[in-house]
Amino acid sequence: MFQDAMQQSGRAPLTLEEAARRFRHLGEETGALRVSLQATERERQAALERANVQATLGRDLRQEMDGLRSSLTSEIHDARDKLAWAMKTVEAQVLASRASLDGLVRSIAQPQGSIGGQAATLYLDLLELSLTGVLSDDVSIDPWTAGTYDPGRRAIGRDWPATACTMIGTARMRNLRHLLERALAEDVPGDFIETGVWRGGACIYARGILAAHGDATRRVFVADSFRGLPEPDAEAFPADVGDQHSTYQQLAINQEQVAENFRRYGLLDERVVFLEGWFKDTLPTAPIERLAVLRLDGDMYESTIQALDALYDKVSPGGYVIVDDYILGPCARAIEDFRAARGITASLEPVDGAAVWWQVPR
Ligand SMILES: C[S@@+](CC[C@H](N)C(=O)[O-])C[C@H]1O[C@@H](n2cnc3c(N)ncnc32)[C@H](O)[C@@H]1O
């Protein structure tokens, strides 16, 4: 039958040996196929195991990362708490320094034998709190700290208040009060002048101090361009080259506004004298005979030297010269040049790291 089939397919009939050989060959191929299937199966198992191991590793890794994340989060919280605590400590230290500065300036302002009763002291304390903007936490408008109120800065006049009448701060106001009260107590003849008044706060304070102590004759001279600082004159005053003060519109306050500020405090009267214009034009011919206190606050070399040239000889023996801007290089240079030219050796007394003063020898 097998041979019949082969004949029908048109092929030569297989011999028995050939059929047996092919059968054996088929068996061998099947065996090889089985072996390769088993190998494939082993590989599949191995791959499965590897996948399981990787899944386990991934889980472990994820758990480790979760652990890390939560420990990192708690470390960040700790650090934040520590930082907040440190900031509170610094804040407390600033407040403490301010309190001690207040104590210091108070003790300076009320030396033994200080004149005026408790009512005068309370009035002047309140006037000072209001004029500096400390009473109202008045925020700043200077380009460096704009929009903030920092009591530490205000105590030493390192910002420009938004609405308060002076930018010189508590310590320099106390120094002004101390020296004017000393001049009154020691009968040093003469008036008060500030050259560079801005909104007038220091002059308003001076007028209040005279009123509080019952002075009936001394005048307060209020000298300013009432339109800001001059542009630097490089040829005449090389120390002012590059000075930017003239570019700040915040420093230009008109005279009507300053007079209005005096009026609001009830301190505008005929003993307040305005000298409007550039110092070089107004000061040499100002109707001033004698000064008890000369306060310089014009920031620049030009403004400082012109005020000294015009007014220093009018300061009475025993009177005082206050230099608000000694912290500024051009102003300090003007002071040094002037003192050297005049042979002035009276010691420069510090106020708050910015201003200095000296007493004219008797
Ligand atoms: C820093 S502010 C004075 C601050 C003021 N003493 C206070 O209590 O806040 C400087 C003032 O000086 C004035 N000033 C500066 N140089 C001047 C000059 N050469 N002539 C006239 N005014 C001048 C400016 O107009 C400005 O009002």
Coordinates of C-alpha atoms in Angstrom, one line a residue, residues 25-334:
H25 CA 16.1 11.3 11.4
L26 CA 12.6 12.6 12.2
G27 CA 13.0 11.2 15.8
E28 CA 16.4 12.9 16.1
E29 CA 14.9 16.2 14.9
T30 CA 12.0 15.9 17.3
G31 CA 14.5 15.2 20.2
A32 CA 16.5 18.3 19.2
L33 CA 13.3 20.3 19.1
R34 CA 12.4 19.1 22.5
V35 CA 15.8 20.0 23.9
S36 CA 15.6 23.5 22.4
L37 CA 12.0 23.9 23.7
Q38 CA 13.3 23.0 27.2
A39 CA 16.1 25.5 26.9
T40 CA 13.6 28.2 25.8
E41 CA 11.4 27.3 28.8
R42 CA 14.4 27.6 31.1
E43 CA 15.2 31.0 29.6
R44 CA 11.6 32.1 30.1
Q45 CA 11.7 30.9 33.7
A46 CA 15.0 32.7 34.2
A47 CA 13.6 35.9 32.7
L48 CA 10.5 35.6 34.9
E49 CA 12.7 35.2 37.9
R50 CA 14.8 38.3 36.9
A51 CA 11.6 40.3 36.4
N52 CA 10.5 39.2 39.9
V53 CA 13.8 40.2 41.3
Q54 CA 13.7 43.6 39.6
A55 CA 10.1 44.1 40.8
T56 CA 11.3 43.3 44.3
L57 CA 14.3 45.6 43.9
G58 CA 12.0 48.4 42.5
R59 CA 9.7 48.0 45.5
D60 CA 12.6 48.2 47.9
L61 CA 14.0 51.2 46.1
R62 CA 10.6 52.9 46.2
Q63 CA 10.3 52.2 49.9
E64 CA 13.9 53.4 50.4
M65 CA 13.1 56.6 48.5
D66 CA 9.8 57.1 50.4
G67 CA 11.9 56.8 53.6
L68 CA 14.4 59.2 52.4
R69 CA 11.8 61.7 51.3
S70 CA 10.0 61.6 54.6
S71 CA 13.3 62.0 56.5
L72 CA 14.3 64.8 54.2
T73 CA 10.9 66.5 54.7
S74 CA 11.3 66.3 58.5
E75 CA 14.9 67.7 58.2
I76 CA 13.5 70.6 56.1
H77 CA 10.8 71.2 58.7
D78 CA 13.5 71.1 61.5
A79 CA 15.7 73.6 59.5
R80 CA 12.7 75.9 58.9
D81 CA 11.8 75.8 62.6
K82 CA 15.5 76.6 63.5
L83 CA 15.6 79.4 61.0
A84 CA 12.3 80.9 62.3
W85 CA 13.7 80.7 65.8
A86 CA 17.0 82.3 64.7
M87 CA 15.1 85.1 63.0
K88 CA 13.0 85.7 66.1
T89 CA 16.3 85.8 68.1
V90 CA 17.8 88.3 65.7
E91 CA 14.6 90.3 65.8
A92 CA 14.7 90.3 69.6
Q93 CA 18.3 91.4 69.5
V94 CA 17.5 94.3 67.2
L95 CA 14.7 95.3 69.5
A96 CA 17.0 95.1 72.5
S97 CA 19.6 97.1 70.7
R98 CA 17.0 99.7 69.8
A99 CA 15.9 99.8 73.4
S100 CA 19.4 100.3 74.6
L101 CA 20.0 102.9 71.9
D102 CA 16.8 104.6 73.1
G103 CA 18.1 104.5 76.6
L104 CA 21.5 105.8 75.5
V105 CA 20.0 108.8 73.5
R106 CA 17.6 109.5 76.4
S107 CA 20.5 109.6 78.9
I108 CA 22.4 111.9 76.5
A109 CA 19.4 114.1 76.0
Q110 CA 18.8 114.6 79.7
P111 CA 22.1 115.4 81.2
Q112 CA 22.4 116.5 84.8
G113 CA 21.0 119.9 85.2
S114 CA 18.9 119.6 82.1
I115 CA 16.3 122.4 81.9
G116 CA 12.6 122.1 81.5
G117 CA 10.1 120.1 83.5
Q118 CA 8.5 116.8 83.0
A119 CA 5.8 118.3 80.7
A120 CA 8.5 119.7 78.4
T121 CA 10.2 116.3 78.3
L122 CA 7.0 114.5 77.5
Y123 CA 6.1 117.0 74.8
L124 CA 9.5 116.8 73.2
D125 CA 9.5 113.0 73.3
L126 CA 6.1 112.9 71.6
L127 CA 7.2 115.5 69.1
E128 CA 10.2 113.5 68.2
L129 CA 8.2 110.2 67.9
S130 CA 5.9 112.0 65.5
L131 CA 8.5 113.9 63.4
T132 CA 10.6 110.7 62.8
G133 CA 7.5 108.6 61.9
V134 CA 8.3 106.1 64.7
L135 CA 4.9 106.8 66.3
S136 CA 3.1 105.7 63.1
D137 CA 5.5 103.0 61.9
D138 CA 5.8 105.2 58.8
V139 CA 7.2 103.1 55.9
S140 CA 10.2 104.2 53.8
I141 CA 10.3 105.6 50.3
D142 CA 14.1 105.5 49.6
P143 CA 15.2 103.4 46.7
W144 CA 16.9 100.8 48.9
T145 CA 14.2 99.9 51.5
A146 CA 11.0 101.3 49.9
G147 CA 7.8 100.1 51.4
T148 CA 9.2 98.8 54.7
Y149 CA 9.4 100.1 58.2
D150 CA 12.5 99.0 60.1
P151 CA 12.7 100.5 63.6
G152 CA 16.5 99.8 63.7
R153 CA 17.1 101.8 60.6
R154 CA 14.8 104.6 61.7
A155 CA 16.6 104.9 65.1
I156 CA 19.7 105.8 63.2
G157 CA 18.2 107.7 60.2
R158 CA 19.1 105.3 57.5
D159 CA 15.9 105.6 55.5
W160 CA 13.5 108.2 54.0
P161 CA 10.1 108.1 55.6
A162 CA 7.0 108.2 53.4
T163 CA 5.2 111.0 55.3
A164 CA 7.1 111.9 58.5
C165 CA 8.9 115.3 58.5
T166 CA 12.5 114.2 59.1
M167 CA 14.8 111.5 57.8
I168 CA 17.5 112.0 60.4
G169 CA 16.2 109.4 62.8
T170 CA 15.9 109.2 66.6
A171 CA 19.5 109.4 67.6
R172 CA 20.3 112.5 65.5
M173 CA 17.1 114.2 66.7
R174 CA 18.2 113.5 70.3
N175 CA 21.6 114.9 69.6
L176 CA 20.0 118.1 68.2
R177 CA 17.9 118.4 71.3
H178 CA 20.8 117.7 73.6
L179 CA 23.0 120.4 72.0
L180 CA 20.3 123.0 71.7
E181 CA 19.3 122.5 75.3
R182 CA 23.0 122.8 76.3
A183 CA 23.3 126.0 74.4
L184 CA 20.2 127.3 76.2
A185 CA 21.4 126.1 79.6
E186 CA 24.8 127.7 79.0
D187 CA 23.4 130.9 77.6
V188 CA 25.3 130.5 74.3
P189 CA 24.0 133.5 72.3
G190 CA 22.5 133.1 68.8
D191 CA 19.9 131.4 66.7
F192 CA 19.5 128.0 65.2
I193 CA 20.0 127.2 61.5
E194 CA 19.7 124.0 59.4
T195 CA 21.2 124.1 55.9
G196 CA 19.2 121.4 54.1
V197 CA 15.8 120.8 55.7
W198 CA 13.9 118.5 53.4
R199 CA 10.3 118.4 55.0
G200 CA 11.5 120.6 57.8
G201 CA 11.3 118.0 60.7
A202 CA 14.6 118.9 62.4
C203 CA 13.8 122.6 62.2
I204 CA 10.3 122.0 63.6
Y205 CA 11.9 120.1 66.4
A206 CA 14.3 123.0 67.1
R207 CA 11.4 125.4 67.2
G208 CA 9.5 123.0 69.6
I209 CA 12.6 122.8 71.8
L210 CA 12.8 126.6 72.1
A211 CA 9.1 126.8 72.8
A212 CA 9.2 124.0 75.4
H213 CA 11.9 125.8 77.3
G214 CA 10.2 129.2 77.2
D215 CA 12.7 130.9 74.9
A216 CA 11.3 134.1 73.6
T217 CA 13.9 135.5 71.3
R218 CA 15.9 132.9 69.3
R219 CA 15.0 132.3 65.6
V220 CA 15.0 129.1 63.6
F221 CA 16.5 129.6 60.1
V222 CA 15.2 127.1 57.5
A223 CA 17.6 127.1 54.5
D224 CA 17.0 125.1 51.4
S225 CA 16.5 125.3 47.6
F226 CA 13.1 123.7 48.3
R227 CA 13.7 121.9 45.0
G228 CA 16.3 119.3 45.8
L229 CA 20.1 119.2 45.5
P230 CA 22.2 120.9 42.9
E231 CA 23.8 119.0 40.0
P232 CA 27.4 118.3 40.7
D233 CA 29.7 121.2 39.7
A234 CA 32.7 119.0 38.6
E235 CA 35.0 122.0 37.9
A236 CA 34.6 123.8 41.2
F237 CA 34.0 120.8 43.4
P238 CA 35.7 117.6 42.0
A239 CA 34.7 115.7 45.1
D240 CA 31.1 115.8 44.0
V241 CA 31.7 114.2 40.6
G242 CA 29.2 111.4 40.1
D243 CA 27.0 112.5 43.0
Q244 CA 23.4 111.3 42.3
H245 CA 21.5 113.3 44.9
S246 CA 20.2 115.8 42.4
T247 CA 18.4 113.0 40.5
Y248 CA 16.1 112.1 43.5
Q249 CA 12.8 113.8 43.2
Q250 CA 11.9 112.5 46.7
L251 CA 14.3 115.1 48.0
A252 CA 12.6 118.1 46.4
I253 CA 10.0 119.5 48.9
N254 CA 8.6 123.0 48.2
Q255 CA 8.6 125.7 50.8
E256 CA 4.8 125.9 51.1
Q257 CA 4.8 122.2 52.1
V258 CA 7.5 122.8 54.7
A259 CA 5.6 125.9 56.1
E260 CA 2.4 123.7 56.2
N261 CA 4.3 121.1 58.3
F262 CA 5.3 123.8 60.8
R263 CA 1.7 125.0 60.9
R264 CA 0.4 121.5 61.6
Y265 CA 2.5 121.3 64.7
G266 CA 1.4 124.8 65.8
L267 CA 5.0 126.0 65.5
L268 CA 4.9 128.4 62.5
D269 CA 5.5 132.0 63.7
E270 CA 7.6 135.1 62.9
R271 CA 10.6 133.4 64.5
V272 CA 10.7 130.8 61.7
V273 CA 12.7 132.3 58.9
F274 CA 12.8 130.7 55.4
L275 CA 15.9 131.2 53.3
E276 CA 14.9 129.9 49.9
G277 CA 17.5 129.3 47.1
W278 CA 20.9 127.7 46.5
F279 CA 23.2 128.1 49.6
K280 CA 25.8 130.0 47.5
D281 CA 23.1 132.7 46.9
T282 CA 21.2 132.8 50.2
L283 CA 23.7 132.1 53.0
P284 CA 26.4 134.8 52.5
T285 CA 23.7 137.5 52.8
A286 CA 21.4 135.8 55.3
P287 CA 20.1 138.2 58.1
I288 CA 21.9 136.2 60.8
E289 CA 24.1 137.8 63.4
R290 CA 25.0 135.0 65.8
L291 CA 24.3 131.3 65.8
A292 CA 24.1 129.0 68.9
V293 CA 23.8 125.9 66.7
L294 CA 24.7 125.4 63.0
R295 CA 23.3 122.1 61.6
L296 CA 24.7 121.1 58.2
D297 CA 22.6 118.7 56.2
G298 CA 23.3 119.3 52.5
D299 CA 24.9 115.9 51.7
M300 CA 27.4 117.2 49.1
Y301 CA 30.9 118.8 49.2
E302 CA 29.6 122.0 47.7
S303 CA 26.6 122.3 50.0
T304 CA 28.7 121.6 53.1
I305 CA 31.6 123.9 52.3
Q306 CA 29.4 126.8 51.1
A307 CA 27.4 126.7 54.4
L308 CA 30.6 126.6 56.5
D309 CA 32.2 129.4 54.5
A310 CA 29.2 131.6 54.9
L311 CA 28.2 130.8 58.5
Y312 CA 31.0 129.3 60.6
D313 CA 32.3 132.7 61.8
K314 CA 28.8 133.5 63.1
V315 CA 28.7 130.5 65.5
S316 CA 29.2 131.9 69.0
P317 CA 32.1 130.6 71.2
G318 CA 30.7 127.6 73.0
G319 CA 28.2 127.0 70.2
Y320 CA 27.9 123.8 68.2
V321 CA 28.4 122.7 64.6
I322 CA 26.5 119.5 63.7
V323 CA 27.4 117.6 60.5
D324 CA 24.6 115.2 59.5
D325 CA 26.4 113.6 56.6
Y326 CA 29.9 112.9 57.8
I327 CA 29.3 109.3 56.7
L328 CA 29.3 110.6 53.1
G329 CA 32.8 110.9 51.5
P330 CA 32.3 114.3 49.8
C331 CA 30.8 115.8 53.0
A332 CA 33.6 114.4 55.2
R333 CA 36.2 115.8 52.7
A334 CA 34.6 119.3 52.9

